[in-house]
Amino acid sequence: MSLWSAARHVEIFPLPVRGRLAWLHQVAARHDGGMTSLPSSRILDPLDAPAIRWGVLAPGGIARDWTAALHATTASRVVAAGSRSLERAQAFAAEFGVERSHGSYEALVADGGVDAVYVASPHSQHHEHALLALGAGKPVLVEKAFTRNGVEATAVVEAARAAGLLAVEAMWTRFLPHIDVVRRCLEDGVLGEVKAVEADHGQLLYPDGPRRLADPALAGGALLDLAIYPISFAHLALGGFTAVRATGTLAETGVDASETVAVTGAQGAIGTLASTMLAKTPCSASISGAAARLEIDGWFYRPNTVRLVGLDDREIDRYEPPSREHGLAYEAAEFARLLAAGKTESDLLPLDETLRIMHVLDDVRAQLGVRFPGER
């Protein structure tokens, strides 16, 4: 692209002539420098992962979605389900062709035919149930948010490390193919220096949604269910935060109903993150750099399209996921590969990053004035 061709594709700002020409040369160089395509994803097909035998602890709604994805697109299988109600475990087993049902969590984690445990209970119980499984010698995939708070998360991580057992937070977005495209763009400097991140997640879940979301005793609220997605996304994009500022509103029960979180990255980039359980929002995300930006439209945290957009707002390239179905299978496949390789945590979401994000969530809650019963 020539200098003047570049000029026709961008808006000319009222800069001094020398500055304007230098800027145009930079734009032309970016177009001519090979930034014409997105990198490929390194995430492998879930079906190629080793087969392991899973036990599901707390067979609720998310456990059903996760098991359906696991059985549809991986070689692994759920072989046991454990609930405080034997009838509920049996109903889940019948629905998914699971071999064994247990009427207690203790019986599930003691099952010798289970290679790993998926902890799918409410946030308020993740700490207890992850420690229960680890204490029985079982590796754990713990549904996000990892625990209620950083203190509990630290206890789980320390227990896993002391036992030499694999532990991973089930933040499924981090393991999806399109997020690896984002990760590679950041690693390769495709966007230039990152300057800004935006992400939102809003779903109409209150007051008529799941009762646990309104219950402080179950660690309800928008933060641990919804805001964790844009916060985790921005944490990946910015490499961590140096400052966090939060405002929001509370529900009648005292849990957070919505929040806006402004963060600053180590290099001075900013993030504007929002979540609410009072309305459905676009659920989009973007990362803007000095050379280009990435855009992910609605449901950014699910298997999705990534668009590379130039400074002239024209689309340069786009990535399409291999499938938009069964996205939960990717975290299970990553876990199976790690377990087969004898690893104790994932490079895609290391335990130390899980802890840092948990402390950010603690900070946001403190600023909003939300405290869960029984927290230390």
XYZ file of C-alpha atoms in Angstrom:
376
model
C 0.000 0.000 0.000
C 1.373 3.416 -0.946
C 1.527 6.349 1.441
C -1.340 8.078 -0.339
C -3.368 4.862 -0.560
C -3.018 4.568 3.207
C -4.119 8.173 3.518
C -7.344 7.423 1.652
C -8.185 4.676 4.149
C -7.696 6.659 7.346
C -9.081 9.813 8.851
C -6.551 12.665 8.755
C -6.354 14.424 12.102
C -5.263 18.077 12.332
C -1.614 17.342 13.131
C 1.335 19.531 12.162
C 2.519 18.661 8.621
C 5.703 16.876 9.789
C 3.760 14.893 12.424
C 1.004 14.069 9.939
C 3.471 12.725 7.379
C 5.271 10.637 9.994
C 1.956 9.222 11.151
C 0.915 8.367 7.591
C 4.219 6.587 7.008
C 3.569 4.544 10.176
C 0.093 3.603 8.960
C 1.431 2.575 5.558
C 4.211 0.562 7.184
C 1.700 -1.313 9.301
C -0.292 -2.223 6.205
C 2.838 -3.188 4.255
C 4.605 -4.889 7.151
C 2.767 -8.174 6.918
C 0.036 -7.594 9.510
C -2.534 -9.004 7.098
C -3.662 -12.136 8.931
C -4.320 -13.422 12.392
C -2.198 -16.216 13.849
C -3.727 -19.662 14.013
C -4.939 -21.229 17.232
C -2.721 -23.807 18.935
C -5.626 -25.414 20.782
C -6.017 -29.050 19.757
C -9.210 -30.925 18.985
C -10.745 -32.107 22.288
C -11.327 -35.517 20.735
C -7.550 -36.021 20.502
C -7.053 -35.708 24.264
C -6.443 -38.864 26.347
C -9.478 -40.542 27.876
C -9.873 -40.219 31.640
C -12.620 -41.233 34.062
C -14.402 -38.313 35.703
C -16.435 -38.033 38.846
C -18.924 -35.146 38.971
C -19.397 -33.592 42.395
C -22.776 -31.797 42.616
C -24.700 -32.708 39.454
C -26.539 -29.430 38.825
C -27.080 -27.281 35.752
C -23.467 -26.471 34.909
C -22.517 -30.118 35.512
C -25.124 -31.177 32.959
C -23.805 -28.756 30.332
C -20.226 -29.829 31.064
C -21.012 -33.555 30.895
C -22.950 -33.158 27.658
C -19.954 -31.397 26.081
C -17.517 -33.963 27.484
C -19.462 -36.933 26.116
C -20.127 -35.285 22.752
C -16.607 -34.208 21.812
C -13.993 -35.993 23.944
C -12.907 -39.567 24.610
C -13.318 -39.086 28.372
C -16.425 -40.095 30.281
C -18.152 -39.308 33.533
C -18.201 -42.650 35.355
C -19.573 -41.516 38.720
C -21.831 -38.778 40.083
C -22.025 -37.707 43.697
C -24.715 -35.651 45.402
C -26.072 -35.164 48.909
C -29.195 -36.769 47.441
C -28.770 -40.281 46.060
C -31.926 -39.809 43.991
C -30.470 -36.708 42.351
C -27.209 -38.529 41.576
C -29.180 -41.440 40.127
C -31.271 -39.142 37.938
C -28.111 -37.499 36.600
C -26.537 -40.916 35.993
C -29.588 -42.103 34.094
C -29.608 -38.967 31.938
C -25.988 -39.335 30.847
C -25.363 -43.063 31.045
C -23.097 -42.749 34.086
C -22.111 -46.050 35.683
C -22.224 -45.240 39.406
C -24.208 -42.966 41.677
C -23.174 -41.885 45.166
C -25.370 -40.361 47.840
C -22.522 -38.345 49.371
C -19.544 -36.350 48.210
C -17.287 -38.424 50.449
C -18.308 -41.594 48.619
C -17.677 -39.971 45.255
C -14.114 -38.855 46.019
C -13.348 -42.281 47.523
C -14.433 -44.043 44.311
C -11.356 -45.939 43.096
C -12.579 -45.879 39.500
C -12.467 -42.075 39.299
C -9.304 -40.435 37.909
C -10.334 -36.808 38.553
C -13.161 -34.835 40.150
C -15.078 -31.958 38.585
C -16.302 -29.684 41.399
C -19.564 -28.134 40.223
C -21.118 -27.042 43.512
C -21.961 -23.376 44.303
C -19.048 -20.973 44.885
C -19.628 -21.096 48.619
C -18.688 -24.782 48.703
C -15.789 -24.928 46.221
C -13.187 -24.590 48.967
C -14.618 -27.429 51.055
C -15.255 -29.758 48.135
C -11.922 -29.171 46.389
C -10.100 -29.918 49.646
C -12.242 -33.028 50.107
C -11.251 -34.368 46.693
C -7.578 -33.451 47.086
C -7.560 -35.094 50.501
C -8.751 -38.290 48.847
C -5.896 -38.087 46.343
C -8.034 -36.893 43.437
C -6.946 -34.170 40.984
C -9.575 -31.433 40.674
C -11.121 -29.210 38.049
C -12.901 -26.556 40.110
C -15.694 -24.556 38.525
C -15.123 -20.805 38.383
C -14.995 -18.750 40.443
C -12.356 -20.986 42.030
C -13.580 -20.205 45.567
C -15.397 -17.384 47.387
C -12.220 -15.445 48.101
C -8.453 -15.368 47.941
C -7.937 -16.945 51.366
C -9.914 -20.027 50.369
C -8.253 -20.165 46.960
C -4.813 -20.068 48.551
C -5.726 -22.977 50.813
C -6.814 -25.087 47.829
C -3.703 -24.235 45.823
C -1.424 -25.002 48.763
C -3.159 -28.339 49.346
C -2.845 -29.313 45.684
C 0.824 -28.363 45.578
C 1.582 -30.154 48.838
C -0.043 -33.318 47.498
C 1.502 -32.973 44.036
C -1.957 -33.159 42.447
C -3.289 -31.401 39.369
C -5.672 -28.524 40.111
C -7.190 -26.193 37.511
C -9.837 -23.482 37.649
C -12.621 -24.250 35.194
C -12.578 -20.806 33.585
C -13.514 -22.402 30.272
C -12.926 -19.282 28.174
C -9.165 -19.464 28.726
C -9.008 -22.840 26.960
C -11.003 -21.959 23.839
C -9.400 -21.730 20.368
C -10.349 -18.105 19.715
C -8.796 -16.975 23.002
C -5.543 -18.626 21.967
C -5.661 -16.467 18.830
C -5.948 -13.467 21.153
C -3.098 -14.838 23.283
C -0.852 -15.259 20.224
C -1.615 -11.741 18.995
C -0.486 -10.422 22.374
C 2.641 -12.601 22.382
C 3.588 -11.614 18.822
C 2.888 -7.896 19.239
C 0.359 -7.896 16.398
C -1.539 -4.986 17.959
C 1.501 -2.971 18.913
C 1.568 -1.779 22.501
C -1.785 -2.498 24.114
C -3.518 0.693 25.230
C -7.081 -0.230 26.191
C -9.333 -3.207 26.913
C -13.107 -3.218 27.085
C -15.401 -6.101 28.015
C -18.885 -6.525 29.431
C -21.079 -9.361 30.615
C -24.691 -8.815 31.501
C -27.492 -11.374 31.805
C -31.041 -10.878 33.095
C -30.776 -13.184 36.112
C -32.317 -11.147 38.934
C -34.798 -11.172 40.557
C -36.346 -14.096 38.663
C -33.215 -16.128 37.959
C -31.520 -18.866 40.002
C -32.131 -18.310 43.705
C -28.475 -18.859 44.610
C -27.541 -15.640 42.772
C -29.533 -13.617 45.291
C -28.215 -15.499 48.327
C -25.145 -14.134 50.156
C -24.753 -17.480 51.950
C -24.152 -19.113 48.554
C -21.745 -16.350 47.420
C -24.354 -14.978 45.047
C -24.225 -11.793 42.995
C -23.011 -10.760 39.577
C -19.303 -10.671 40.420
C -18.390 -14.345 40.772
C -20.787 -15.521 38.074
C -20.565 -12.768 35.456
C -17.891 -10.152 36.127
C -15.218 -12.804 36.423
C -15.346 -13.207 32.630
C -14.404 -9.628 31.639
C -11.992 -9.399 34.583
C -10.191 -12.608 33.577
C -10.130 -11.486 29.934
C -8.599 -8.116 30.845
C -6.110 -9.795 33.179
C -4.904 -11.877 30.229
C -4.766 -8.875 27.891
C -2.962 -6.558 30.321
C -0.762 -9.118 32.055
C -2.223 -8.216 35.434
C -3.407 -5.019 37.117
C -1.663 -2.323 39.112
C -4.877 -0.540 40.105
C -8.536 -1.516 40.463
C -11.421 0.908 40.987
C -14.999 -0.338 41.292
C -18.474 1.133 41.582
C -21.775 -0.672 41.478
C -25.202 -1.381 42.895
C -26.444 -3.937 45.397
C -29.542 -6.111 45.349
C -32.022 -6.063 48.224
C -30.379 -9.185 49.646
C -26.974 -7.490 49.868
C -25.236 -9.220 46.966
C -23.851 -7.146 44.100
C -26.292 -6.621 41.258
C -23.949 -4.765 38.896
C -20.482 -3.267 38.774
C -18.170 -1.226 36.612
C -14.489 -1.943 37.182
C -11.718 0.317 35.893
C -8.276 -1.290 35.887
C -4.766 -0.218 34.947
C -2.135 -2.548 33.514
C 1.572 -2.593 34.317
C 2.427 -0.578 31.188
C -0.270 2.017 31.780
C -2.982 0.524 29.581
C -6.526 0.859 30.876
C -9.421 -1.561 31.092
C -13.121 -0.752 31.340
C -15.093 -3.758 32.521
C -18.756 -4.090 33.386
C -21.237 -6.712 34.496
C -24.833 -6.844 35.634
C -27.468 -9.431 36.421
C -30.218 -6.846 35.849
C -30.113 -6.740 32.031
C -28.795 -8.502 28.944
C -25.831 -6.543 27.541
C -23.861 -7.046 24.298
C -21.226 -9.230 26.050
C -18.547 -8.013 23.649
C -14.824 -7.482 24.148
C -11.996 -5.590 22.457
C -8.274 -5.032 22.870
C -6.912 -1.853 21.303
C -3.244 -1.335 20.548
C -1.118 1.320 18.904
C -1.186 -0.584 15.590
C -4.560 -2.353 15.486
C -7.295 -3.829 17.641
C -9.055 -7.128 18.182
C -12.826 -7.301 18.409
C -14.952 -10.155 19.706
C -18.670 -9.603 19.377
C -21.477 -10.894 21.602
C -20.789 -13.804 23.952
C -17.046 -13.135 23.759
C -16.385 -15.806 26.357
C -17.868 -18.585 24.187
C -16.323 -20.052 20.984
C -16.425 -17.016 18.743
C -15.142 -14.942 15.841
C -12.098 -12.695 16.367
C -11.658 -9.747 14.038
C -8.402 -7.882 13.444
C -9.236 -4.247 12.701
C -6.832 -1.585 11.458
C -6.533 2.026 12.559
C -8.827 2.953 9.677
C -11.595 0.787 11.198
C -11.393 -1.633 8.298
C -11.343 -5.353 8.986
C -7.951 -6.835 8.091
C -8.666 -10.464 8.922
C -10.961 -12.664 10.965
C -10.718 -15.971 12.769
C -13.654 -18.360 12.848
C -13.774 -21.104 15.492
C -13.913 -24.739 14.345
C -17.239 -25.048 16.174
C -19.454 -22.889 18.343
C -20.818 -25.894 20.210
C -19.641 -27.733 23.316
C -17.055 -25.150 24.347
C -16.839 -26.639 27.843
C -15.075 -29.671 26.375
C -11.848 -27.719 25.831
C -11.103 -27.268 29.521
C -11.772 -30.962 30.143
C -9.488 -31.936 27.254
C -6.718 -29.669 28.545
C -7.082 -31.244 31.982
C -6.859 -34.765 30.530
C -3.678 -33.882 28.624
C -2.115 -32.359 31.726
C -3.030 -35.381 33.844
C -1.587 -37.807 31.302
C 1.612 -35.752 31.160
C 2.011 -35.703 34.949
C 1.546 -31.920 35.176
C 0.091 -30.227 38.243
C -1.245 -27.031 36.653
C -2.032 -25.478 33.297
C 0.153 -22.982 31.434
C -3.038 -21.524 29.930
C -4.302 -20.554 33.386
C -1.608 -21.055 36.039
C -2.687 -21.332 39.650
C -0.828 -18.149 40.555
C -2.945 -16.266 38.030
C -6.098 -17.799 39.462
C -4.983 -16.486 42.861
C -4.262 -13.003 41.519
C -7.688 -12.837 39.907
C -9.344 -14.040 43.126
C -7.649 -11.196 44.995
C -8.948 -8.733 42.380
C -12.469 -10.063 42.972
C -11.920 -9.598 46.723
C -10.834 -6.015 46.095
C -13.910 -5.272 44.001
C -16.229 -6.754 46.624
C -14.557 -4.741 49.351
C -15.051 -1.540 47.378
C -18.718 -2.412 46.817
C -19.234 -3.296 50.485
C -20.211 -6.934 49.902
C -19.270 -9.588 52.436
C -20.379 -13.218 52.499
C -21.510 -14.858 55.759
C -18.808 -16.832 57.529
C -15.901 -15.400 55.524
C -12.550 -15.112 57.191
